[in-house]
Amino acid sequence: MQDLGINLFFQGRNFVRILEGLWVTVSISLIAVIISIFLGIILGMVMNLKNPVTKAVTRIYLEFIRIMPQLVLLFLVYFGVTRTFHINLSGEVSAIIVFTMWGTAEMGDLVRGALSSIPKHQYESGKAIGLTGFQIYLYIIIPQTVRRLIPLAINLVTRMIKTTSLIVLIGVVEVVKVGQQIIEASRLTTPTASLWIYGFIFFLYFIVCYPISRLSAKLEKRWVSMGG
Amino acid sequence: MDFDFIKQYTPLYVEAALLTLNITVKGVLLSILLGLICSLVRYFKIPVLNRITVIYIELSRNTPLLIQLFFLYFGLPKLGIMLSSEACAIIGLVFLGGSYMAEAFRSGLDSISDIQKESGLSIGLTNLQVFRYIILPQAISVSIPAFSANVIFLFKETSVFSAVALADLMFVAKDLIGLYYKTDEALLMLVTAYCIILLPISAVFRIIERKLRYAGFGN
């Protein structure tokens, strides 16, 4: 009888290797998300300034990052920047740079949206009861903004994890690459390997992303209905 | 920068851009159709189909297109289902796009308050008339921004098709880098090509959004 594809996962360290590959993907997205949340908050506040120069610069940055497919950005950094400046970047580092740039743009726009969605009377009411500008931000604006932002930031994490699947195309050894190695190694013993491996990776991504997007949806429902 | 090289290989990019556009248009139209069906199934809560639609939407929204494509292109042939890379690309795009479109339409339908529906019924409209004349026009207006974001998102996602051997823009760029080592020129043309296609699309959608912003009254 021919080997059943499912046995593949129990041969050697295959199962552990796939999970290790998944961890590479997840850790790159987590690093990128954490950096881009910080930079994104700064970018969002800068975008909210009335200064025409910062407005134009941030606008162009945002439009460029948003209109380019992430894969193109990866190519630009991994092949273009490295060649132009004669530096050597590993696939992982290029991936973190690109996803940070992308995440910062997305997060910045979310922060800008959240800040400008706070109605003006909130500022004015704060002033009317005698709070200082700093107190208005600390007690009124920031709590409401954060409440709007957290679900969206969590959602960004799932988008980041999904998009990180692209890094296999610039040669990073992550979950898909490990899967391909296993498929190649068992080409003769298990011809149906690719069906099982890719099916398994498909569900792995689902298992990772589904709880995160559920959490985001739940928080959004709870906090938006409480909104000010 | 080698401009002769750019001139010489521009036709390759034009061809690839046309192929990408062709597949995106087909994929987006089918996604809209699938999305409409799914959102209506969910809106009217049709018993069994509703369950299936929810599962489909969650599966498709929580997995990357690249993995879906690999499964279609490398996995399915083992079950005897052989698909060309073009067919894979369209199926993958529709599988992904359908759920995003469904969510966009559903958020539009959900945003119309029950009061509007009840008011319609109370002045003697039938259910169908309420849907056709009151809910649908407003829902479309509300979901246009999400809809246009999805179209651009889907177009950008087509860049991964090169991974299943479809000769799209990425594929041509990668080829030129590999063959002639003209990285700067190839990447410049790639970026220009995406700008030429996507900037007008995003501008047109911005105009449409402004023209159709009539919902939100009476809520």
Coordinates of C-alpha atoms in Angstrom, one line a residue:
Chain A
M1 CA 0.0 0.0 0.0
Q2 CA 1.2 3.5 -0.8
D3 CA 2.3 5.7 2.0
L4 CA -0.4 7.9 3.4
G5 CA 0.5 11.5 3.2
I6 CA -0.4 12.2 6.8
N7 CA 2.4 10.0 8.0
L8 CA 4.8 12.7 6.8
F9 CA 4.2 14.8 9.8
F10 CA 5.3 12.0 12.1
Q11 CA 8.6 11.2 10.3
G12 CA 11.7 12.6 11.9
R13 CA 11.3 16.2 13.0
N14 CA 9.0 17.2 10.3
F15 CA 6.2 18.4 12.5
V16 CA 8.5 20.4 14.8
R17 CA 10.3 21.9 11.8
I18 CA 7.1 23.2 10.3
L19 CA 6.2 24.8 13.6
E20 CA 9.7 26.3 13.8
G21 CA 9.2 27.7 10.3
L22 CA 5.9 29.2 11.4
W23 CA 7.6 30.8 14.4
V24 CA 10.0 32.6 12.0
T25 CA 7.0 34.1 10.2
V26 CA 5.2 35.1 13.3
S27 CA 8.3 36.5 15.1
I28 CA 9.1 38.7 12.0
S29 CA 5.6 40.0 12.0
L30 CA 5.5 40.6 15.7
I31 CA 8.8 42.6 15.6
A32 CA 7.5 44.6 12.7
V33 CA 4.2 45.3 14.4
I34 CA 5.7 46.4 17.7
I35 CA 8.1 48.9 15.9
S36 CA 5.4 50.1 13.6
I37 CA 2.9 50.8 16.5
F38 CA 5.4 53.2 18.1
L39 CA 6.4 54.8 14.8
G40 CA 2.8 54.8 13.6
I41 CA 1.6 56.8 16.7
I42 CA 4.3 59.4 16.0
L43 CA 3.4 59.5 12.3
G44 CA -0.3 59.8 13.1
M45 CA 0.3 62.8 15.4
V46 CA 2.6 64.4 12.8
M47 CA -0.1 63.9 10.1
N48 CA -2.5 65.7 12.4
L49 CA -0.4 68.8 12.4
K50 CA -1.5 71.8 10.4
N51 CA 1.9 72.3 8.8
P52 CA 1.6 72.0 5.0
V53 CA 5.1 70.6 4.6
T54 CA 4.7 67.7 7.0
K55 CA 1.3 67.1 5.6
A56 CA 2.6 66.8 2.0
V57 CA 5.5 64.6 3.0
T58 CA 3.5 62.2 5.1
R59 CA 0.8 62.1 2.5
I60 CA 3.3 61.1 -0.3
Y61 CA 4.8 58.5 2.0
L62 CA 1.5 57.0 2.8
E63 CA 0.2 57.0 -0.8
F64 CA 3.4 55.4 -2.1
I65 CA 3.4 52.6 0.5
R66 CA -0.2 51.9 0.1
I67 CA -0.2 51.8 -3.7
M68 CA 2.8 49.5 -4.0
P69 CA 2.2 45.8 -3.5
Q70 CA 4.2 44.6 -0.5
L71 CA 6.0 42.2 -2.7
V72 CA 7.3 45.1 -4.8
L73 CA 8.5 46.8 -1.7
L74 CA 10.3 43.7 -0.6
F75 CA 12.0 43.5 -4.0
L76 CA 12.9 47.2 -3.8
V77 CA 14.7 46.7 -0.5
Y78 CA 16.1 43.2 -1.0
F79 CA 17.4 43.7 -4.5
G80 CA 17.3 47.5 -5.2
V81 CA 18.5 49.2 -2.0
T82 CA 21.2 46.6 -1.4
R83 CA 22.6 47.0 -4.9
T84 CA 22.4 50.8 -5.0
F85 CA 24.1 51.4 -1.6
H86 CA 26.4 48.3 -1.8
I87 CA 25.2 46.9 1.5
N88 CA 24.2 43.4 2.3
L89 CA 20.8 42.8 3.9
S90 CA 19.6 39.4 4.8
G91 CA 16.1 38.4 3.8
E92 CA 14.9 38.6 7.4
V93 CA 16.2 42.2 7.9
S94 CA 14.8 43.4 4.6
A95 CA 11.4 41.8 5.6
I96 CA 11.5 43.6 8.9
I97 CA 12.3 46.9 7.3
V98 CA 9.6 46.6 4.7
F99 CA 6.9 45.4 7.0
T100 CA 7.8 48.2 9.5
M101 CA 7.5 50.8 6.7
W102 CA 4.2 49.3 5.7
G103 CA 2.9 48.9 9.2
T104 CA 3.9 52.4 10.2
A105 CA 2.0 53.8 7.2
E106 CA -1.1 51.8 8.1
M107 CA -0.9 52.5 11.8
G108 CA -0.2 56.2 11.2
D109 CA -3.3 56.5 9.2
L110 CA -5.3 54.7 11.9
V111 CA -4.0 57.0 14.6
R112 CA -4.8 60.0 12.4
G113 CA -8.3 58.7 11.8
A114 CA -8.8 58.0 15.5
L115 CA -7.5 61.4 16.6
S116 CA -9.7 63.3 14.2
S117 CA -12.7 61.2 15.0
I118 CA -12.8 62.7 18.5
P119 CA -15.5 65.4 18.2
K120 CA -14.4 69.0 18.9
H121 CA -16.9 69.4 21.7
Q122 CA -14.9 66.9 23.8
Y123 CA -11.9 69.3 23.8
E124 CA -14.2 72.3 24.4
S125 CA -16.1 70.6 27.3
G126 CA -12.8 69.7 28.9
K127 CA -11.7 73.3 28.7
A128 CA -15.0 74.5 30.0
I129 CA -14.7 72.5 33.2
G130 CA -11.2 74.0 33.7
L131 CA -8.8 71.2 32.6
T132 CA -5.4 72.2 31.2
G133 CA -4.4 71.1 27.7
F134 CA -2.3 68.3 29.1
Q135 CA -5.1 67.1 31.3
I136 CA -7.6 67.1 28.4
Y137 CA -5.2 64.8 26.5
L138 CA -4.5 62.5 29.4
Y139 CA -8.0 62.1 30.7
I140 CA -10.3 62.6 27.7
I141 CA -8.6 62.3 24.3
I142 CA -6.1 59.5 24.9
P143 CA -8.4 57.0 26.6
Q144 CA -11.0 57.4 23.8
T145 CA -8.4 57.2 21.1
V146 CA -6.8 54.1 22.5
R147 CA -10.1 52.4 22.8
R148 CA -10.7 53.0 19.1
L149 CA -7.2 52.0 18.2
I150 CA -6.6 48.7 20.0
P151 CA -9.0 46.6 17.9
L152 CA -7.6 48.1 14.7
A153 CA -4.0 47.5 15.9
I154 CA -4.8 43.9 16.7
N155 CA -6.3 43.6 13.2
L156 CA -3.1 44.9 11.8
V157 CA -1.3 42.0 13.4
T158 CA -3.3 39.4 11.5
R159 CA -2.8 41.3 8.3
M160 CA 0.9 41.5 9.0
I161 CA 1.1 37.7 9.7
K162 CA -0.7 37.0 6.4
T163 CA 1.4 39.3 4.4
T164 CA 4.6 37.9 5.9
S165 CA 3.9 34.7 3.9
L166 CA 5.5 36.6 1.0
I167 CA 9.0 36.5 2.5
V168 CA 9.5 33.0 1.2
L169 CA 9.8 34.7 -2.2
I170 CA 12.9 36.6 -1.2
G171 CA 14.5 33.5 0.2
V172 CA 13.8 33.5 3.9
V173 CA 13.5 30.0 5.3
E174 CA 10.1 30.1 7.0
V175 CA 7.1 27.8 7.1
V176 CA 6.4 27.5 3.4
K177 CA 10.1 26.9 2.6
V178 CA 10.3 24.2 5.2
G179 CA 7.2 22.7 3.7
Q180 CA 8.8 22.7 0.3
Q181 CA 11.9 21.1 1.7
I182 CA 9.8 18.3 3.2
I183 CA 8.0 17.9 -0.1
E184 CA 11.2 17.7 -2.1
A185 CA 12.7 15.2 0.4
S186 CA 9.8 12.8 0.2
R187 CA 9.0 13.2 -3.5
L188 CA 9.6 9.5 -4.1
T189 CA 8.2 8.0 -0.9
T190 CA 5.1 10.2 -0.6
P191 CA 3.9 11.6 -4.0
T192 CA 0.9 13.3 -2.4
A193 CA 3.1 15.3 0.0
S194 CA 2.4 18.7 -1.5
L195 CA -1.4 18.3 -1.0
W196 CA -0.9 17.5 2.7
I197 CA 1.8 20.0 3.4
Y198 CA 0.2 23.0 1.8
G199 CA -3.2 22.0 3.3
F200 CA -1.6 21.8 6.7
I201 CA 0.1 25.2 6.3
F202 CA -3.2 26.7 5.2
F203 CA -4.8 25.6 8.4
L204 CA -1.8 26.6 10.5
Y205 CA -2.2 30.2 9.2
F206 CA -5.9 29.9 10.0
I207 CA -5.3 28.7 13.5
V208 CA -2.9 31.6 14.2
C209 CA -5.0 34.4 12.6
Y210 CA -8.5 33.3 13.5
P211 CA -8.3 33.9 17.3
I212 CA -6.6 37.2 16.8
S213 CA -9.2 38.5 14.4
R214 CA -12.0 37.2 16.7
L215 CA -10.4 39.2 19.5
S216 CA -10.2 42.3 17.4
A217 CA -13.9 42.0 16.3
K218 CA -15.0 41.4 19.9
L219 CA -13.1 44.4 21.3
E220 CA -14.3 46.6 18.5
K221 CA -18.0 45.7 19.1
R222 CA -17.7 46.3 22.9
W223 CA -15.7 49.5 22.8
V224 CA -17.4 51.1 19.8
S225 CA -20.8 50.7 21.3
M226 CA -19.5 52.5 24.4
G227 CA -18.0 55.2 22.3
G228 CA -18.2 58.9 23.3
Chain B
M1 CA 20.5 54.0 -15.5
D2 CA 20.5 52.3 -18.9
F3 CA 17.6 53.9 -20.9
D4 CA 18.1 51.8 -24.0
F5 CA 17.5 48.8 -21.9
I6 CA 14.4 50.3 -20.5
K7 CA 13.1 51.2 -24.0
Q8 CA 13.9 47.7 -25.2
Y9 CA 12.1 45.9 -22.5
T10 CA 9.0 48.1 -22.0
P11 CA 6.9 45.9 -24.4
L12 CA 7.4 43.0 -22.0
Y13 CA 6.1 45.1 -19.1
V14 CA 3.1 46.2 -21.2
E15 CA 2.2 42.7 -22.0
A16 CA 2.6 41.6 -18.4
A17 CA 0.5 44.6 -17.2
L18 CA -2.3 43.6 -19.7
L19 CA -2.3 40.1 -18.5
T20 CA -2.4 41.2 -14.8
L21 CA -5.2 43.6 -15.6
N22 CA -7.1 41.0 -17.5
I23 CA -7.0 38.5 -14.6
T24 CA -7.8 41.2 -12.0
V25 CA -10.8 42.4 -13.9
K26 CA -12.2 38.9 -14.2
G27 CA -11.3 38.1 -10.6
V28 CA -12.8 41.3 -9.2
L29 CA -16.1 40.9 -11.1
L30 CA -16.5 37.3 -9.9
S31 CA -15.5 38.4 -6.4
I32 CA -18.3 41.0 -6.5
L33 CA -20.8 38.4 -7.6
L34 CA -19.7 36.0 -4.9
G35 CA -19.6 38.7 -2.3
L36 CA -23.1 39.9 -3.2
I37 CA -24.4 36.3 -2.9
C38 CA -22.7 35.8 0.5
S39 CA -23.8 39.1 1.9
L40 CA -27.4 38.5 0.9
V41 CA -27.3 35.0 2.4
R42 CA -26.0 36.5 5.6
Y43 CA -28.5 39.4 5.6
F44 CA -31.5 37.2 5.1
K45 CA -30.1 34.5 7.4
I46 CA -30.9 31.6 5.0
P47 CA -30.5 28.6 7.4
V48 CA -27.8 26.2 6.2
L49 CA -26.1 28.5 3.7
N50 CA -25.6 31.1 6.3
R51 CA -23.4 28.6 8.3
I52 CA -21.4 27.7 5.2
T53 CA -20.9 31.3 4.3
V54 CA -19.6 32.2 7.7
I55 CA -17.1 29.3 7.6
Y56 CA -16.0 30.3 4.1
I57 CA -15.5 34.0 5.1
E58 CA -13.5 33.1 8.1
L59 CA -11.3 30.6 6.3
S60 CA -10.6 33.0 3.4
R61 CA -10.0 36.1 5.5
N62 CA -7.6 34.4 7.9
T63 CA -5.2 32.8 5.4
P64 CA -2.8 34.4 2.9
L65 CA -3.4 34.3 -0.8
L66 CA 0.0 32.8 -1.4
I67 CA -0.8 29.7 0.6
Q68 CA -4.2 29.4 -1.1
L69 CA -2.4 29.6 -4.5
F70 CA 0.2 27.0 -3.5
F71 CA -2.5 24.6 -2.4
L72 CA -4.4 25.1 -5.7
Y73 CA -1.4 24.9 -7.9
F74 CA 0.8 22.3 -6.2
G75 CA -1.6 20.5 -3.9
L76 CA -4.7 19.8 -6.0
P77 CA -3.0 18.1 -8.9
K78 CA -2.4 15.2 -6.4
L79 CA -6.1 14.7 -6.3
G80 CA -6.3 14.7 -10.1
I81 CA -7.4 18.3 -10.4
M82 CA -5.0 20.0 -12.8
L83 CA -5.4 23.8 -13.1
S84 CA -3.5 26.1 -15.4
S85 CA -1.7 28.9 -13.6
E86 CA -4.2 31.4 -15.0
A87 CA -7.2 29.4 -13.6
C88 CA -5.4 29.1 -10.3
A89 CA -4.9 32.8 -10.2
I90 CA -8.5 33.6 -10.9
I91 CA -9.9 31.0 -8.5
G92 CA -7.5 32.1 -5.8
L93 CA -8.4 35.8 -6.3
V94 CA -12.1 35.0 -6.2
F95 CA -11.8 32.9 -3.1
L96 CA -10.0 35.7 -1.3
G97 CA -11.9 38.6 -2.8
G98 CA -15.4 37.1 -2.3
S99 CA -15.1 37.2 1.4
Y100 CA -13.7 40.8 1.5
M101 CA -16.5 42.0 -0.8
A102 CA -19.1 40.1 1.3
E103 CA -17.9 41.9 4.4
A104 CA -17.9 45.3 2.6
F105 CA -21.5 44.8 1.4
R106 CA -22.7 43.4 4.7
S107 CA -21.3 46.3 6.7
G108 CA -23.3 48.6 4.3
L109 CA -26.5 46.5 4.8
D110 CA -26.0 46.5 8.6
S111 CA -25.5 50.2 8.8
I112 CA -29.1 50.9 7.8
S113 CA -31.1 51.2 11.1
D114 CA -34.2 49.2 11.7
I115 CA -36.2 52.3 12.0
Q116 CA -35.8 52.9 8.3
K117 CA -37.1 49.4 7.5
E118 CA -40.0 49.8 9.9
S119 CA -40.9 53.2 8.5
G120 CA -41.0 51.8 5.1
L121 CA -43.2 48.9 6.1
S122 CA -45.5 51.2 8.0
I123 CA -46.2 53.4 4.9
G124 CA -47.3 50.2 3.1
L125 CA -44.2 49.1 1.1
T126 CA -43.7 45.4 0.7
N127 CA -40.5 43.8 2.0
L128 CA -39.0 43.7 -1.5
Q129 CA -39.8 47.4 -2.1
V130 CA -38.2 48.4 1.2
F131 CA -35.1 46.5 0.3
R132 CA -35.0 47.8 -3.3
Y133 CA -35.8 51.5 -2.6
I134 CA -34.7 52.1 0.9
I135 CA -32.0 49.7 2.1
L136 CA -30.1 48.9 -1.1
P137 CA -29.3 52.5 -2.3
Q138 CA -28.0 53.5 1.1
A139 CA -26.1 50.3 1.7
I140 CA -24.3 50.8 -1.6
S141 CA -23.4 54.3 -0.7
V142 CA -22.0 53.2 2.7
S143 CA -20.0 50.3 1.4
I144 CA -18.4 52.1 -1.5
P145 CA -15.2 53.1 0.4
A146 CA -14.6 49.6 1.7
F147 CA -15.4 48.3 -1.8
S148 CA -12.9 50.5 -3.5
A149 CA -10.2 49.7 -0.9
N150 CA -10.9 46.0 -1.7
V151 CA -10.5 46.5 -5.5
I152 CA -7.1 48.1 -4.9
F153 CA -6.2 45.5 -2.3
L154 CA -7.0 42.7 -4.8
F155 CA -5.0 44.3 -7.6
K156 CA -2.0 44.5 -5.3
E157 CA -2.5 40.9 -4.3
T158 CA -2.0 39.8 -7.9
S159 CA 1.7 40.5 -7.5
V160 CA 2.0 37.0 -5.8
F161 CA 0.8 35.3 -9.0
S162 CA 4.4 35.2 -10.2
A163 CA 4.9 32.4 -7.6
V164 CA 2.6 30.1 -9.6
A165 CA 4.4 30.8 -12.8
L166 CA 2.1 33.4 -14.2
A167 CA 4.0 35.9 -16.3
D168 CA 2.8 39.0 -14.5
L169 CA 4.7 42.2 -13.7
M170 CA 6.7 40.7 -10.8
F171 CA 7.6 37.8 -12.9
V172 CA 9.0 39.9 -15.7
A173 CA 11.0 42.1 -13.3
K174 CA 12.4 39.0 -11.6
D175 CA 13.3 37.6 -15.0
L176 CA 15.2 40.7 -16.1
I177 CA 17.1 40.9 -12.8
G178 CA 18.1 37.3 -13.1
L179 CA 19.0 37.4 -16.8
Y180 CA 20.8 40.7 -17.2
Y181 CA 21.5 41.8 -13.7
K182 CA 19.8 45.2 -14.4
T183 CA 18.3 45.5 -11.0
D184 CA 17.7 49.3 -10.9
E185 CA 16.1 49.5 -14.4
A186 CA 13.9 46.4 -13.8
L187 CA 12.7 47.7 -10.4
L188 CA 12.1 51.2 -11.7
M189 CA 9.9 49.9 -14.5
L190 CA 8.1 47.7 -12.0
V191 CA 7.3 50.6 -9.7
T192 CA 6.3 52.8 -12.6
A193 CA 4.0 50.2 -14.0
Y194 CA 2.1 49.8 -10.7
C195 CA 1.9 53.6 -10.3
I196 CA 0.5 54.0 -13.9
I197 CA -2.2 51.4 -13.2
L198 CA -3.1 52.0 -9.6
L199 CA -2.9 55.8 -9.2
P200 CA -5.8 56.4 -11.8
I201 CA -7.9 53.7 -10.2
S202 CA -7.5 55.1 -6.8
A203 CA -8.3 58.6 -8.1
V204 CA -11.4 57.4 -9.9
F205 CA -12.7 55.7 -6.8
R206 CA -12.1 58.9 -4.7
I207 CA -14.4 60.8 -7.1
I208 CA -17.0 58.1 -7.0
E209 CA -16.9 58.1 -3.2
R210 CA -17.5 61.8 -3.1
K211 CA -20.4 61.6 -5.6
L212 CA -22.2 58.7 -3.8
R213 CA -22.0 60.1 -0.3
Y214 CA -25.7 60.5 0.2
A215 CA -26.5 57.9 2.8
G216 CA -26.5 58.7 6.5
F217 CA -29.5 61.0 6.5
G218 CA -32.3 60.2 8.9
N219 CA -30.3 57.8 11.0

